[in-house]
C-alpha cells in the first residue's frame, strides 16, 4: 500500500463529499423554541448519516483495507489498516450557517502491542475550498482550490516560543464541568496571549496549529465520538512538525478520553503550566 497516494486519493473523495454537503445547506436557521432546535438537530444528523455512507462507499472503491475502524471493534489486528469515516466535524457550526465546519477521513493501524494510531488524515473545509492532508512519513500539505486553480503548500508550524504575544485557540464541550475546566485555563492565560480564540471545530483548530495560523490549541476531555475528527487532524499535524500530547505530556490513548494539546513544538514549556494550573 502506498500511503501517500492513498491519502491523496482520499482527499479528492473528501472534497467531493464536502461539495455535496455544502449543497444540502439552506438559508439561515432561526431557532426560537425547542421544537425548532430538535428539527435543526435532526436535519444535521440526517446530512451526517448520508455523508458517512458516501465516504464509506467511496473508500471501499479506493481500497477496502481491512474494514472500518468503528465497525471492526475487537477484531482489529496488528499490521492491519482501517478507514475511519468521520463525517461532519462542527455540526453546530454547520447547522447555524457558520463557515467553520469540516469533513474528515483517516486511516488507523495497530502495532504489535495492539495499540492503535492514526497514520493518515484528511480535513476539508468546504466553505473555504480548503483541504489539509498528511500521512506518516510524509509532510503535511494545505490545498487551496479557487477559481484560478489548485495550489498546494507545505505546512509548517510557527516558531513562537512564549505564551506572551501568542495566538492560542481552545475547545469546550456542552458538559458543564468540562467547559468550566477550559475556561479556567483561559482565565489563567488572560493578559498574556495576543489573542485567545474559540471557533472550532477541533479538526480545523489542530490543522491551523500545523500550518502556523495558531501557536497552540487545547481542549479538555475529548471523547470517543471525537475520535474520527481527531484521528484525521493529528496525522496531518504531526506530518507538518506540530506536537500533540495530553496536558500531562503523554501520548494520546485512543481507548479513553484525553485532555488534548497541540502546539508548534516550541511553546510547550511555557504553555503547559497554564494547562496544569501551575503557571
CSV table of C-alpha atoms in Angstrom, one decimal:
chain,number,residue,atom,x,y,z
A,1,UNK,CA,0.0,0.0,0.0
A,2,UNK,CA,1.3,3.4,-1.0
A,3,UNK,CA,0.0,5.6,1.9
A,4,UNK,CA,0.9,8.8,0.2
A,5,UNK,CA,-1.0,8.0,-2.9
A,6,UNK,CA,-4.0,6.7,-0.9
A,7,UNK,CA,-4.1,9.8,1.2
A,8,UNK,CA,-4.1,12.0,-2.0
A,9,UNK,CA,-6.9,9.9,-3.4
A,10,UNK,CA,-8.8,10.2,-0.1
A,11,UNK,CA,-8.5,14.0,-0.3
A,12,UNK,CA,-10.4,14.0,-3.6
A,13,UNK,CA,-13.1,11.8,-2.1
A,14,UNK,CA,-13.5,14.1,0.9
A,15,UNK,CA,-13.5,17.2,-1.3
A,16,UNK,CA,-16.4,15.7,-3.5
A,17,UNK,CA,-18.2,14.8,-0.3
A,18,UNK,CA,-17.8,18.3,1.0
A,19,UNK,CA,-19.4,19.8,-2.2
A,20,UNK,CA,-22.4,17.6,-1.7
A,21,UNK,CA,-22.8,18.5,1.9
A,22,UNK,CA,-22.4,22.2,1.2
A,23,UNK,CA,-25.3,22.0,-1.3
A,24,UNK,CA,-27.5,20.5,1.5
A,25,UNK,CA,-27.4,23.7,3.4
A,26,UNK,CA,-30.4,26.1,3.1
A,27,UNK,CA,-31.0,29.6,4.5
A,28,UNK,CA,-30.1,30.8,7.9
A,29,UNK,CA,-31.7,28.7,10.7
A,30,UNK,CA,-33.5,30.7,13.3
A,31,UNK,CA,-34.1,28.6,16.3
A,32,UNK,CA,-36.7,30.1,18.6
A,33,UNK,CA,-38.1,27.2,20.5
A,34,UNK,CA,-37.4,23.5,21.5
A,35,UNK,CA,-39.3,22.2,18.5
A,36,UNK,CA,-37.2,24.1,16.0
A,37,UNK,CA,-34.0,23.2,17.9
A,38,UNK,CA,-34.9,19.5,17.6
A,39,UNK,CA,-35.7,19.9,13.9
A,40,UNK,CA,-32.4,21.5,13.3
A,41,UNK,CA,-30.5,18.7,15.1
A,42,UNK,CA,-32.4,16.1,13.1
A,43,UNK,CA,-31.7,17.7,9.8
A,44,UNK,CA,-27.9,18.0,10.6
A,45,UNK,CA,-27.9,14.3,11.8
A,46,UNK,CA,-29.6,13.2,8.5
A,47,UNK,CA,-27.0,15.0,6.5
A,48,UNK,CA,-24.2,13.5,8.5
A,49,UNK,CA,-25.6,10.0,8.1
A,50,UNK,CA,-25.7,10.5,4.3
A,51,UNK,CA,-22.2,11.8,4.3
A,52,UNK,CA,-20.7,8.9,6.2
A,53,UNK,CA,-22.5,6.4,3.9
A,54,UNK,CA,-21.0,8.2,0.9
A,55,UNK,CA,-17.5,8.3,2.4
A,56,UNK,CA,-17.6,4.6,3.2
A,57,UNK,CA,-18.8,3.6,-0.3
A,58,UNK,CA,-16.0,5.7,-1.9
A,59,UNK,CA,-13.3,4.4,0.5
A,60,UNK,CA,-14.2,0.8,-0.5
A,61,UNK,CA,-13.7,1.8,-4.2
A,62,UNK,CA,-10.3,3.2,-3.4
A,63,UNK,CA,-9.1,0.3,-1.3
A,64,UNK,CA,-11.2,-1.6,1.2
A,65,UNK,CA,-8.2,-2.0,3.5
A,66,UNK,CA,-9.2,-4.2,6.5
A,67,UNK,CA,-12.6,-2.6,7.0
A,68,UNK,CA,-13.8,0.4,9.0
A,69,UNK,CA,-12.4,1.3,12.4
A,70,UNK,CA,-15.7,2.0,14.0
A,71,UNK,CA,-17.2,-1.4,12.9
A,72,UNK,CA,-14.3,-3.8,13.3
A,73,UNK,CA,-14.0,-3.3,17.1
A,74,UNK,CA,-12.2,-6.0,19.0
A,75,UNK,CA,-11.3,-7.8,15.7
A,76,UNK,CA,-8.6,-5.2,15.0
A,77,UNK,CA,-5.2,-6.9,14.3
A,78,UNK,CA,-1.6,-5.7,14.4
A,79,UNK,CA,-0.3,-4.7,11.0
A,80,UNK,CA,-3.8,-4.1,9.5
A,81,UNK,CA,-5.2,-0.8,8.3
A,82,UNK,CA,-8.7,0.6,8.8
A,83,UNK,CA,-10.7,3.6,7.4
A,84,UNK,CA,-12.3,5.9,9.9
A,85,UNK,CA,-15.0,7.9,8.1
A,86,UNK,CA,-15.6,10.9,10.4
A,87,UNK,CA,-18.4,12.8,8.6
A,88,UNK,CA,-19.1,16.3,9.9
A,89,UNK,CA,-17.0,17.9,12.5
A,90,UNK,CA,-18.6,21.1,13.8
A,91,UNK,CA,-22.2,20.1,13.4
A,92,UNK,CA,-23.4,23.1,15.3
A,93,UNK,CA,-21.4,25.5,13.1
A,94,UNK,CA,-22.9,23.7,10.1
A,95,UNK,CA,-26.4,23.9,11.3
A,96,UNK,CA,-26.1,27.6,12.2
A,97,UNK,CA,-24.7,28.6,8.8
A,98,UNK,CA,-21.2,29.3,10.1
A,99,UNK,CA,-18.2,28.6,7.8
A,100,UNK,CA,-16.0,26.6,10.2
A,101,UNK,CA,-17.0,23.0,9.8
A,102,UNK,CA,-15.2,20.1,8.2
A,103,UNK,CA,-15.4,16.7,6.6
A,104,UNK,CA,-12.8,14.3,7.8
A,105,UNK,CA,-11.4,10.9,6.9
A,106,UNK,CA,-8.5,9.0,8.4
A,107,UNK,CA,-6.7,5.7,8.4
A,108,UNK,CA,-5.7,3.8,11.6
A,109,UNK,CA,-3.3,1.0,12.1
A,110,UNK,CA,-2.5,-1.2,15.1
A,111,UNK,CA,1.0,-2.0,16.3
A,112,UNK,CA,2.3,-5.3,17.7
A,113,UNK,CA,1.1,-4.4,21.2
A,114,UNK,CA,-2.4,-3.8,19.9
A,115,UNK,CA,-2.0,0.0,20.3
A,116,UNK,CA,-3.9,1.9,17.6
A,117,UNK,CA,-2.5,5.0,15.9
A,118,UNK,CA,-3.8,7.1,13.0
A,119,UNK,CA,-1.3,7.2,10.1
A,120,UNK,CA,-3.1,9.3,7.5
A,121,UNK,CA,-5.7,12.1,7.6
A,122,UNK,CA,-7.7,14.5,5.5
A,123,UNK,CA,-9.6,17.5,6.8
A,124,UNK,CA,-11.6,19.5,4.3
A,125,UNK,CA,-13.3,22.9,4.9
A,126,UNK,CA,-15.9,23.1,2.1
A,127,UNK,CA,-16.9,26.7,2.6
A,128,UNK,CA,-13.3,27.8,2.1
A,129,UNK,CA,-12.4,25.3,-0.6
A,130,UNK,CA,-9.5,24.4,1.7
A,131,UNK,CA,-8.1,20.9,2.5
A,132,UNK,CA,-5.3,19.7,4.8
A,133,UNK,CA,-3.8,16.3,4.4
A,134,UNK,CA,-0.8,14.3,5.8
A,135,UNK,CA,0.5,10.8,6.2
A,136,UNK,CA,3.1,9.2,8.4
A,137,UNK,CA,6.5,9.6,6.9
A,138,UNK,CA,5.3,12.4,4.6
A,139,UNK,CA,4.9,16.2,5.1
A,140,UNK,CA,1.7,18.0,5.8
A,141,UNK,CA,0.1,19.7,2.8
A,142,UNK,CA,-2.5,22.5,2.5
A,143,UNK,CA,-4.6,22.6,-0.6
A,144,UNK,CA,-6.4,25.8,-1.8
A,145,UNK,CA,-9.0,25.5,-4.5
A,146,UNK,CA,-10.0,28.7,-6.2
A,147,UNK,CA,-11.4,29.8,-9.5
A,148,UNK,CA,-7.9,30.3,-10.7
A,149,UNK,CA,-6.9,26.7,-9.9
A,150,UNK,CA,-5.5,24.4,-7.3
A,151,UNK,CA,-2.5,25.3,-5.2
A,152,UNK,CA,-0.6,23.1,-2.8
A,153,UNK,CA,1.5,24.4,0.0
A,154,UNK,CA,3.8,22.6,2.5
A,155,UNK,CA,2.7,23.1,6.1
A,156,UNK,CA,4.9,24.3,8.9
A,157,UNK,CA,4.1,25.4,12.5
A,158,UNK,CA,5.0,28.8,13.9
A,159,UNK,CA,8.2,29.4,15.9
A,160,UNK,CA,6.5,31.3,18.8
A,161,UNK,CA,8.3,30.2,22.0
A,162,UNK,CA,6.3,32.2,24.6
A,163,UNK,CA,2.7,32.4,25.6
A,164,UNK,CA,3.2,36.2,25.6
A,165,UNK,CA,2.0,37.5,22.2
A,166,UNK,CA,0.9,34.1,21.1
A,167,UNK,CA,-2.3,33.3,19.3
A,168,UNK,CA,-4.0,30.3,21.1
A,169,UNK,CA,-7.3,28.6,20.5
A,170,UNK,CA,-9.3,26.3,22.6
A,171,UNK,CA,-12.3,24.0,22.5
A,172,UNK,CA,-15.0,23.2,25.0
A,173,UNK,CA,-17.9,20.8,25.2
A,174,UNK,CA,-21.5,21.1,26.3
A,175,UNK,CA,-20.7,19.3,29.6
A,176,UNK,CA,-20.6,22.0,32.2
A,177,UNK,CA,-17.6,20.7,34.2
A,178,UNK,CA,-15.5,20.3,31.0
A,179,UNK,CA,-16.4,23.7,29.8
A,180,UNK,CA,-15.5,25.1,33.2
A,181,UNK,CA,-12.1,23.4,33.0
A,182,UNK,CA,-11.4,25.0,29.6
A,183,UNK,CA,-12.5,28.5,30.8
A,184,UNK,CA,-10.3,28.2,33.9
A,185,UNK,CA,-7.3,27.8,31.7
A,186,UNK,CA,-8.4,30.8,29.6
A,187,UNK,CA,-8.7,32.8,32.8
A,188,UNK,CA,-5.1,31.8,33.8
A,189,UNK,CA,-3.9,32.8,30.4
A,190,UNK,CA,-5.6,36.2,30.5
A,191,UNK,CA,-3.3,39.1,29.8
A,192,UNK,CA,-0.6,37.0,28.1
A,193,UNK,CA,-1.5,35.9,24.6
A,194,UNK,CA,-2.1,38.4,21.8
A,195,UNK,CA,-5.4,36.5,21.3
A,196,UNK,CA,-7.3,33.5,22.6
A,197,UNK,CA,-9.9,32.2,20.1
A,198,UNK,CA,-12.8,29.9,20.3
A,199,UNK,CA,-14.0,28.9,16.9
A,200,UNK,CA,-13.7,25.2,16.3
A,201,UNK,CA,-14.1,22.5,15.2
A,202,UNK,CA,-11.2,20.6,16.8
A,203,UNK,CA,-10.1,19.1,13.5
A,204,UNK,CA,-9.7,22.6,11.9
A,205,UNK,CA,-8.1,24.1,15.0
A,206,UNK,CA,-5.4,21.5,15.1
A,207,UNK,CA,-4.7,21.9,11.3
A,208,UNK,CA,-4.4,25.7,11.9
A,209,UNK,CA,-1.7,24.9,14.5
A,210,UNK,CA,0.0,22.7,12.0
A,211,UNK,CA,0.2,25.5,9.3
A,212,UNK,CA,1.2,28.3,11.8
A,213,UNK,CA,-2.1,30.2,12.0
A,214,UNK,CA,-2.4,29.3,15.7
A,215,UNK,CA,0.6,28.7,18.0
A,216,UNK,CA,-1.3,26.2,20.1
A,217,UNK,CA,-4.7,24.6,20.7
A,218,UNK,CA,-6.1,22.9,23.8
A,219,UNK,CA,-9.3,21.2,24.8
A,220,UNK,CA,-10.2,19.1,27.9
A,221,UNK,CA,-11.9,15.7,27.7
A,222,UNK,CA,-12.1,14.8,24.1
A,223,UNK,CA,-14.4,11.7,24.0
A,224,UNK,CA,-14.9,8.6,21.9
A,225,UNK,CA,-17.2,10.5,19.5
A,226,UNK,CA,-14.3,12.9,18.8
A,227,UNK,CA,-12.0,10.1,17.6
A,228,UNK,CA,-12.9,10.4,13.9
A,229,UNK,CA,-12.1,14.1,13.7
A,230,UNK,CA,-9.1,13.9,15.9
A,231,UNK,CA,-7.6,10.9,14.1
A,232,UNK,CA,-7.8,12.9,10.8
A,233,UNK,CA,-6.2,16.1,12.1
A,234,UNK,CA,-3.4,14.6,14.3
A,235,UNK,CA,-1.5,12.7,11.5
A,236,UNK,CA,-1.6,16.0,9.5
A,237,UNK,CA,-0.3,18.0,12.4
A,238,UNK,CA,2.5,15.5,13.2
A,239,UNK,CA,3.5,15.3,9.5
A,240,UNK,CA,3.8,19.1,9.5
A,241,UNK,CA,6.0,19.1,12.6
A,242,UNK,CA,3.5,20.0,15.3
A,243,UNK,CA,3.4,18.4,18.7
A,244,UNK,CA,0.4,16.5,20.1
A,245,UNK,CA,0.0,15.2,23.6
A,246,UNK,CA,-2.2,15.1,26.7
A,247,UNK,CA,-1.9,18.0,29.1
A,248,UNK,CA,0.5,16.0,31.1
A,249,UNK,CA,2.7,15.4,28.1
A,250,UNK,CA,1.8,11.8,27.5
A,251,UNK,CA,0.8,10.1,24.2
A,252,UNK,CA,-2.9,10.0,23.5
A,253,UNK,CA,-4.8,6.9,24.4
A,254,UNK,CA,-7.3,6.2,21.7
A,255,UNK,CA,-9.3,4.0,24.0
A,256,UNK,CA,-10.2,6.7,26.5
A,257,UNK,CA,-11.0,10.4,26.9
A,258,UNK,CA,-8.0,12.8,26.6
A,259,UNK,CA,-7.2,16.3,27.6
A,260,UNK,CA,-5.5,17.3,24.3
A,261,UNK,CA,-3.0,20.0,23.4
A,262,UNK,CA,-1.5,20.7,20.0
A,263,UNK,CA,1.4,23.1,19.7
A,264,UNK,CA,4.1,24.3,17.4
A,265,UNK,CA,6.6,22.2,19.4
A,266,UNK,CA,8.5,25.1,21.0
A,267,UNK,CA,5.9,26.8,23.1
A,268,UNK,CA,5.2,23.7,25.2
A,269,UNK,CA,7.4,24.6,28.1
A,270,UNK,CA,5.7,28.0,28.6
A,271,UNK,CA,2.1,26.8,27.9
A,272,UNK,CA,1.9,23.5,29.9
A,273,UNK,CA,1.9,25.1,33.4
A,274,UNK,CA,-1.2,27.1,32.5
A,275,UNK,CA,-3.0,23.9,31.4
A,276,UNK,CA,-2.0,22.1,34.6
A,277,UNK,CA,-2.9,25.1,36.9
A,278,UNK,CA,0.7,25.8,37.9
A,279,UNK,CA,1.5,29.0,35.9
